[in-house]
Each structure stands twice: as C-alpha cells, then as structure tokens.
Short mmCIF file of C-alpha atoms and ligand atoms in Angstrom, two decimals:
data_model
loop_
_atom_site.label_atom_id
_atom_site.label_comp_id
_atom_site.label_asym_id
_atom_site.label_seq_id
_atom_site.Cartn_x
_atom_site.Cartn_y
_atom_site.Cartn_z
CA UNK E 1485 28.40 -4.01 -5.26
CA UNK E 1486 25.10 -5.86 -5.49
CA UNK E 1487 23.29 -2.90 -4.04
CA UNK E 1488 24.70 -0.37 -6.50
CA UNK E 1489 23.84 -2.69 -9.39
CA UNK E 1490 20.22 -2.88 -8.11
CA UNK E 1491 20.10 0.91 -7.94
CA UNK E 1492 21.39 1.27 -11.49
CA UNK E 1493 18.84 -1.27 -12.75
CA UNK E 1494 15.96 0.46 -10.97
CA UNK E 1495 16.98 3.87 -12.30
CA UNK E 1496 17.46 2.55 -15.83
CA UNK E 1497 14.05 0.82 -15.82
CA UNK E 1498 12.42 3.98 -14.54
CA UNK E 1499 14.07 6.13 -17.19
CA UNK E 1500 13.00 3.74 -19.94
CA UNK E 1501 9.38 3.96 -18.74
CA UNK E 1502 9.40 7.81 -18.46
CA UNK E 1503 9.31 9.79 -15.21
CA UNK E 1504 7.93 7.53 -12.48
CA UNK E 1505 4.96 8.70 -10.43
CA UNK E 1506 6.85 7.91 -7.21
CA UNK E 1507 10.59 7.62 -6.75
CA UNK E 1508 12.36 6.80 -3.53
CA UNK E 1509 15.99 7.57 -4.15
CA UNK E 1510 18.60 6.12 -1.80
CA UNK E 1511 16.36 6.51 1.23
CA UNK E 1512 17.82 5.86 4.66
CA UNK E 1513 15.76 6.37 7.80
CA UNK E 1514 17.10 6.21 11.33
CA UNK E 1515 15.03 6.62 14.46
CA UNK E 1516 16.47 7.60 17.83
CA UNK E 1517 14.83 5.79 20.69
CA UNK E 1518 15.93 5.90 24.32
CA UNK E 1519 19.53 6.63 23.42
CA UNK E 1520 19.68 3.90 20.74
CA UNK E 1521 19.60 4.34 16.98
CA UNK E 1522 17.29 2.13 14.91
CA UNK E 1523 18.01 2.02 11.19
CA UNK E 1524 14.60 1.27 9.71
CA UNK E 1525 15.54 1.73 6.03
CA UNK E 1526 18.98 1.54 4.49
CA UNK E 1527 19.60 2.96 1.03
CA UNK E 1528 16.24 2.03 -0.48
CA UNK E 1529 15.67 2.93 -4.10
CA UNK E 1530 12.32 2.26 -5.70
CA UNK E 1531 10.63 3.74 -8.75
CA UNK E 1532 6.90 3.20 -9.24
CA UNK E 1533 5.62 4.08 -12.73
CA UNK E 1534 2.26 5.82 -13.13
CA UNK E 1535 -0.63 3.37 -12.92
CA UNK E 1536 1.37 0.55 -11.37
CA UNK E 1537 0.01 -1.45 -8.43
CA UNK E 1538 3.14 -2.19 -6.42
CA UNK E 1539 2.82 -4.57 -3.47
CA UNK E 1540 5.42 -4.66 -0.69
CA UNK E 1541 6.18 -7.69 1.48
CA UNK E 1542 8.74 -8.21 4.21
CA UNK E 1543 9.19 -9.37 7.80
CA UNK E 1544 7.73 -7.42 10.67
CA UNK E 1545 9.84 -4.38 11.51
CA UNK E 1546 11.66 -4.19 8.16
CA UNK E 1547 10.44 -0.66 7.54
CA UNK E 1548 7.41 -1.14 5.26
CA UNK E 1549 5.24 1.40 7.09
CA UNK E 1550 8.16 3.79 7.36
CA UNK E 1551 8.60 3.57 3.60
CA UNK E 1552 4.93 4.45 3.06
CA UNK E 1553 5.10 7.31 5.56
CA UNK E 1554 8.06 8.78 3.71
CA UNK E 1555 6.22 8.40 0.38
CA UNK E 1556 3.20 10.13 1.95
CA UNK E 1557 5.32 13.00 3.29
CA UNK E 1558 4.45 12.06 6.89
CA UNK E 1559 8.10 11.27 7.76
CA UNK E 1560 11.29 12.85 6.46
CA UNK E 1561 14.11 10.54 5.40
CA UNK E 1562 17.44 10.80 7.20
CA UNK E 1563 19.14 10.62 3.79
CA UNK E 1564 17.87 10.36 0.24
CA UNK E 1565 14.83 11.87 -1.38
CA UNK E 1566 11.21 11.02 -2.19
CA UNK E 1567 10.03 12.41 -5.53
CA UNK E 1568 6.61 12.66 -7.12
CA UNK E 1569 6.60 13.18 -10.88
CA UNK E 1570 10.34 13.83 -10.69
CA UNK E 1571 10.01 16.66 -8.14
CA UNK E 1572 10.78 16.59 -4.39
CA UNK E 1573 7.67 15.21 -2.69
CA UNK E 1574 7.49 17.65 0.25
CA UNK E 1575 4.82 17.34 2.95
CA UNK E 1576 1.48 15.51 2.82
CA UNK E 1577 -1.20 16.67 0.38
CA UNK E 1578 -4.55 15.58 -1.08
CA UNK E 1579 -2.89 13.96 -4.10
CA UNK E 1580 -1.26 11.32 -1.89
CA UNK E 1581 -3.74 9.36 0.19
CA UNK E 1582 -3.04 6.79 2.86
CA UNK E 1583 -5.36 3.97 3.87
CA UNK E 1584 -4.39 2.32 7.15
CA UNK E 1585 -5.14 -1.04 8.71
CA UNK E 1586 -7.31 0.64 11.34
CA UNK E 1587 -10.05 2.30 9.39
CA UNK E 1588 -9.45 5.72 10.97
CA UNK E 1589 -12.97 6.96 10.28
CA UNK E 1590 -14.45 9.81 12.30
CA UNK E 1591 -16.86 7.99 14.65
CA UNK E 1592 -19.21 10.95 15.10
CA UNK E 1593 -19.65 11.55 11.36
CA UNK E 1594 -22.01 9.63 9.10
CA UNK E 1595 -20.55 7.52 6.31
CA UNK E 1596 -21.21 10.16 3.65
CA UNK E 1597 -19.71 12.92 5.80
CA UNK E 1598 -16.62 10.77 6.33
CA UNK E 1599 -16.28 10.34 2.56
CA UNK E 1600 -16.86 14.06 2.00
CA UNK E 1601 -14.25 15.07 4.55
CA UNK E 1602 -11.31 15.61 2.20
CA UNK E 1603 -13.51 17.43 -0.29
CA UNK E 1604 -14.63 19.76 2.49
CA UNK E 1605 -10.98 20.48 3.33
CA UNK E 1606 -10.38 21.10 -0.39
CA UNK E 1607 -13.28 23.61 -0.25
CA UNK E 1608 -15.45 21.81 -2.79
CA UNK E 1609 -19.00 23.26 -2.62
CA UNK E 1610 -21.65 21.45 -0.54
CA UNK E 1611 -23.84 20.09 -3.36
CA UNK E 1612 -20.94 18.95 -5.51
CA UNK E 1613 -19.32 17.37 -2.45
CA UNK E 1614 -22.40 15.33 -1.67
CA UNK E 1615 -22.84 14.23 -5.31
CA UNK E 1616 -19.21 13.14 -5.66
CA UNK E 1617 -19.26 11.33 -2.29
CA UNK E 1618 -22.50 9.53 -3.12
CA UNK E 1619 -21.18 8.45 -6.53
CA UNK E 1620 -18.10 6.99 -4.83
CA UNK E 1621 -20.21 5.24 -2.20
CA UNK E 1622 -22.25 3.76 -5.04
CA UNK E 1623 -19.03 2.40 -6.53
CA UNK E 1624 -18.05 0.67 -3.31
CA UNK E 1625 -21.60 -0.68 -2.83
CA UNK E 1626 -22.44 1.41 0.21
CA UNK E 1627 -24.86 4.04 -1.10
CA UNK E 1628 -27.56 2.55 1.13
CA UNK E 1629 -25.43 3.24 4.23
CA UNK E 1630 -24.68 6.90 3.57
CA UNK E 1631 -26.45 8.03 6.75
CA UNK E 1632 -25.14 5.25 8.99
CA UNK E 1633 -22.37 5.81 11.54
CA UNK E 1634 -19.11 3.83 11.36
CA UNK E 1635 -19.94 1.72 14.45
CA UNK E 1636 -23.06 0.46 12.64
CA UNK E 1637 -20.94 -1.08 9.87
CA UNK E 1638 -18.89 -4.29 9.71
CA UNK E 1639 -15.08 -4.10 9.48
CA UNK E 1640 -15.15 -4.75 5.73
CA UNK E 1641 -17.73 -2.02 5.19
CA UNK E 1642 -15.73 0.43 7.29
CA UNK E 1643 -12.64 -0.29 5.23
CA UNK E 1644 -14.67 0.27 2.05
CA UNK E 1645 -15.67 3.68 3.44
CA UNK E 1646 -11.99 4.44 4.14
CA UNK E 1647 -11.11 3.46 0.57
CA UNK E 1648 -14.00 5.54 -0.81
CA UNK E 1649 -12.77 8.47 1.27
CA UNK E 1650 -9.35 8.16 -0.33
CA UNK E 1651 -10.55 7.59 -3.91
CA UNK E 1652 -13.02 10.48 -3.82
CA UNK E 1653 -10.06 12.85 -3.83
CA UNK E 1654 -8.86 11.30 -7.10
CA UNK E 1655 -5.35 10.90 -5.68
CA UNK E 1656 -2.35 10.43 -7.95
CA UNK E 1657 -0.91 8.03 -5.45
CA UNK E 1658 -2.68 5.65 -3.10
CA UNK E 1659 -0.61 4.30 -0.21
CA UNK E 1660 -2.21 1.38 1.58
CA UNK E 1661 -0.72 0.01 4.80
CA UNK E 1662 -2.06 -3.50 5.41
CA UNK E 1663 -5.59 -2.28 4.74
CA UNK E 1664 -7.12 -5.75 5.15
CA UNK E 1665 -5.01 -6.85 8.12
CA UNK E 1666 -7.88 -6.46 10.60
CA UNK E 1667 -10.49 -8.26 8.51
CA UNK E 1668 -11.65 -11.87 8.80
CA UNK E 1669 -10.48 -14.26 6.07
CA UNK E 1670 -13.70 -14.25 4.05
CA UNK E 1671 -14.16 -10.49 4.10
CA UNK E 1672 -10.51 -10.14 3.19
CA UNK E 1673 -10.96 -12.12 -0.03
CA UNK E 1674 -14.05 -10.07 -0.95
CA UNK E 1675 -12.13 -6.87 -0.32
CA UNK E 1676 -9.18 -8.07 -2.41
CA UNK E 1677 -11.53 -8.67 -5.33
CA UNK E 1678 -13.27 -5.32 -4.85
CA UNK E 1679 -10.05 -3.36 -4.53
CA UNK E 1680 -8.66 -5.12 -7.59
CA UNK E 1681 -11.65 -3.87 -9.57
CA UNK E 1682 -11.78 -0.38 -8.05
CA UNK E 1683 -8.12 0.32 -8.46
CA UNK E 1684 -7.99 -1.13 -11.96
CA UNK E 1685 -10.88 1.14 -12.95
CA UNK E 1686 -9.38 4.25 -11.38
CA UNK E 1687 -5.86 3.50 -12.69
CA UNK E 1688 -4.34 5.16 -9.61
CA UNK E 1689 -0.70 4.40 -8.84
CA UNK E 1690 -0.73 2.30 -5.68
CA UNK E 1691 1.81 1.09 -3.16
CA UNK E 1692 0.22 -1.62 -1.02
CA UNK E 1693 1.91 -3.12 2.05
CA UNK E 1694 0.77 -6.55 3.11
CA UNK E 1695 1.90 -9.62 5.04
CA UNK E 1696 -0.03 -11.91 2.70
CA UNK E 1697 1.99 -13.40 -0.15
CA UNK E 1698 -1.22 -14.44 -1.96
CA UNK E 1699 -2.67 -10.93 -1.69
CA UNK E 1700 0.56 -9.43 -2.99
CA UNK E 1701 0.57 -11.70 -6.05
CA UNK E 1702 -3.15 -11.38 -6.77
CA UNK E 1703 -3.23 -7.58 -6.59
CA UNK E 1704 0.25 -6.59 -7.72
CA UNK E 1705 1.67 -5.61 -11.09
CA UNK E 1706 4.92 -5.89 -9.25
CA UNK E 1707 5.98 -7.36 -5.92
CA UNK E 1708 8.77 -5.89 -3.84
CA UNK E 1709 10.29 -8.12 -1.17
CA UNK E 1710 12.17 -6.28 1.57
CA UNK E 1711 15.01 -7.65 3.65
CA UNK E 1712 14.98 -7.93 7.42
CA UNK E 1713 15.82 -4.68 9.23
CA UNK E 1714 17.47 -2.51 8.16
CA UNK E 1715 15.01 -2.69 5.30
CA UNK E 1716 16.41 -2.86 1.79
CA UNK E 1717 14.82 -3.92 -1.47
CA UNK E 1718 15.74 -7.59 -1.65
CA UNK E 1719 13.97 -8.36 -4.90
CA UNK E 1720 11.41 -6.86 -7.22
CA UNK E 1721 9.28 -9.23 -9.28
CA UNK E 1722 7.34 -7.96 -12.26
CA UNK E 1723 4.01 -9.80 -12.54
CA UNK E 1724 2.23 -7.28 -14.78
CA UNK E 1725 1.71 -10.02 -17.38
CA UNK E 1726 -0.73 -11.58 -14.90
CA UNK E 1727 -2.84 -8.46 -14.35
CA UNK E 1728 -5.82 -10.35 -15.87
CA UNK E 1729 -5.84 -12.40 -12.65
CA UNK E 1730 -7.46 -9.42 -10.98
CA UNK E 1731 -10.55 -9.90 -13.16
CA UNK E 1732 -11.06 -13.41 -11.82
CA UNK E 1733 -12.18 -14.63 -8.41
CA UNK E 1734 -9.16 -14.77 -6.09
CA UNK E 1735 -9.66 -18.45 -5.15
CA UNK E 1736 -9.74 -19.59 -8.80
CA UNK E 1737 -6.52 -17.72 -9.58
CA UNK E 1738 -4.70 -19.09 -6.55
CA UNK E 1739 -5.09 -22.64 -7.92
CA UNK E 1740 -3.25 -21.82 -11.15
CA UNK E 1741 0.21 -23.44 -11.49
CA UNK E 1742 1.93 -20.14 -12.27
CA UNK E 1743 0.39 -18.56 -9.18
CA UNK E 1744 1.59 -21.52 -7.08
CA UNK E 1745 5.09 -21.20 -8.53
CA UNK E 1746 5.26 -17.49 -7.68
CA UNK E 1747 3.85 -18.14 -4.20
CA UNK E 1748 6.55 -20.74 -3.54
CA UNK E 1749 9.33 -18.46 -4.78
CA UNK E 1750 8.15 -15.42 -2.82
CA UNK E 1751 7.39 -17.40 0.34
CA UNK E 1752 10.93 -18.77 0.33
CA UNK E 1753 12.33 -15.27 -0.13
CA UNK E 1754 10.21 -13.77 2.66
CA UNK E 1755 10.84 -16.71 5.00
CA UNK E 1756 14.60 -16.26 4.67
CA UNK E 1757 14.14 -12.67 5.86
CA UNK E 1758 11.81 -13.67 8.71
CA UNK E 1759 14.52 -16.12 9.89
CA UNK E 1760 17.17 -13.40 9.58
CA UNK E 1761 14.97 -11.02 11.61
CA UNK E 1762 14.44 -13.59 14.40
CA UNK E 1763 18.16 -14.44 14.48
CA UNK E 1764 18.94 -10.74 14.88
CA UNK E 1765 16.42 -10.43 17.71
CA UNK E 1766 18.01 -13.43 19.50
CA UNK E 1767 21.48 -11.86 19.17
CA UNK E 1768 20.54 -8.30 20.20
N1 ATP I 127 8.50 6.75 15.25
C1 ATP I 127 9.37 5.78 15.51
N2 ATP I 127 10.28 5.92 16.50
C2 ATP I 127 11.19 4.96 16.76
N3 ATP I 127 11.30 3.82 16.05
C3 ATP I 127 10.42 3.62 15.06
C4 ATP I 127 9.42 4.59 14.72
N4 ATP I 127 8.71 4.12 13.67
C5 ATP I 127 9.24 2.93 13.37
N5 ATP I 127 10.26 2.63 14.19
C6 ATP I 127 11.10 1.42 14.14
O1 ATP I 127 11.54 1.27 12.80
C7 ATP I 127 11.50 -0.11 12.43
C8 ATP I 127 10.59 -0.28 11.22
O2 ATP I 127 9.24 -0.05 11.61
P1 ATP I 127 8.04 -0.15 10.59
O3 ATP I 127 6.78 0.09 11.37
O4 ATP I 127 8.29 0.70 9.42
O5 ATP I 127 8.13 -1.70 10.16
P2 ATP I 127 7.07 -2.59 9.38
O6 ATP I 127 7.84 -3.39 8.39
O7 ATP I 127 5.96 -1.77 8.87
O8 ATP I 127 6.55 -3.54 10.54
P3 ATP I 127 5.18 -4.36 10.67
O9 ATP I 127 5.14 -5.30 9.52
O10 ATP I 127 5.31 -5.09 11.98
O11 ATP I 127 4.05 -3.38 10.67
C9 ATP I 127 11.02 -0.87 13.65
O12 ATP I 127 12.15 -1.36 14.35
C10 ATP I 127 10.30 0.18 14.48
O13 ATP I 127 10.38 -0.11 15.85
#
C-alpha cells in the first residue's frame, strides 16, 4: 500500500514537472550468485527532472551502484524500465557519463589525452578535441598539468581529470558513484565545493551516490534515502530551496541550524537502515 502510494506520488510529481530526464520505473534487479538469488533492487521508482542534482544515500549493499549501472545502461533490470527523456534508455552512450570512486584514468595517457578520449571516440577532429579538452581542464584548474601522467597527480587532481573527462562530452546525465570516497577529508571538501560550482554552471542532471550525509545535503537539490537490501526508495527529501548553499564554503553551511536539522533527520533515517542491514546479515 505504502509503496504504491509512493509510486503514484513520484509519477504525479514527474508529470507536473514535464518529462523527467531520467526515470526508473518499477525497477527490480536480481543477481544469481553461486546458486543463490540476491535481490539488489525491489520495485524502485525514481524520476529525476532535467537539471536536478539528486543525491542517493543508503547502507552498504542496498543497491546504490546497481541503480546507477542500470541508469547508465551498463546493467539490465530484471523487471521495470529505465527511461531517458521518456524513451527506453537502452545501452550506454556518450550522453550518459559515469564517474567512479576509482578514477579509472588511462595510466599511459597524459591528462589532456585522457580528457580527449571520449571526443576521440566521438570522432571530433584533432584540433577541436584539444581546444575543448584544454578549455575543460582550465575550468577544473588543471590546464598546467595537461602533459602530466595520472600517477604524477594527487587523488583529488585525478578525480578532477575524471570529472573533466565526463563533462567534456556535455552529457545530459552525469552518474557519480561515490566519486570522493577515496579522497582524504580536506581534499574531499575542496572537491565538494568545486563540483558544486562546476555542476551548477553546466546545469547537467546528476545522480550522485555517497555515504556522506553532509555531502548529500550540501550538493543535492534532492536527497533519496534507500532502504536496506533489497533496496527501495525509503524517502525523498526536496532541498532545492537550499541550492544557494552550494555557493558558500561547505564548512560555513554545515553550521547552519537548518543544515543541522536535515543532517539529524537523514542520519536517523539512514541509521535505521544500517541497523536493519546488520540484523539481516546476523540472521542470514
Ligand atoms: N554483478 C553482481 N553479481 C552478483 N551480485 C551482485 C552484483 N552486483 C551487485 N551485487 C549484489 O547486489 C547487492 C547490491 O550491490 P550494490 O553494489 O549495488 O550496493 P551498494 O549500495 O552500491 O553498496 P556499497 O555502498 O557497499 O558500494 C549486493 O548484495 C551485491 O553483493
């Protein structure tokens, strides 16, 4: 009952806002592993309007990465459908870019060649490719490192290259899977502030998976909390009225009473699911 009401609400909101950029409609995903069946996602419906920065939180193993892989066309759902602009999403393509926790750069290519890679695949001419890649590197503050190799850069810089490589393709949809998970705390805050600016400027629709409640609130227009496995949408919190937070330093914003209130609410919600996930692990 509760689930079908959530589905109706989500669909109604999406219709009111026009065709969403990304729709996941009643997605279920089961994996078969050594004779056992793992239900990673169970009847997940989510509509992300164009230009929205949607952050996704939930306990480990609740299916967050699986959800992104389905949105990216890297996995097929067992049931349900992923849609882009109202049409079946199909396989992966240059208009949907993923940024992973591990930077996934090509180690033998220079920074600029890494950024150019997708443009090369898209058969953009050599001069144009270089100009576009350099302009993007400028935007992420790495123009001076164009000829460096990934191993010569810090983790934060490598992740900036990975983000530049995604944004250079001007994707309609950016799917980020814990992109700052491997960074130290200070670099992470810097990257949050940079991504907030970059994404706001580009206006790209983004789904961003994180384990950090603060990061989710600071960056998100909307925060989706998922339940313990099998993953479902437990709650969706619209925080678009606070999008101006992204223009301020993260630490200043995190001291605001409204931020603290949201953090408390979302922490409680996520913690309930973490407890449910550990109880399930003890039983199984
Ligand atoms: N290719 C696969 N084959 C079998 N099982 C899988 C596969 N991919 C994911 N799973 C299982 O599906 C469930 C959800 O995994 P997923 O990686 O999506 O969770 P997650 O929420 O992203 O976890 P984390 O926060 O730890 O990264 C897990 O139980 C995982 O073991």
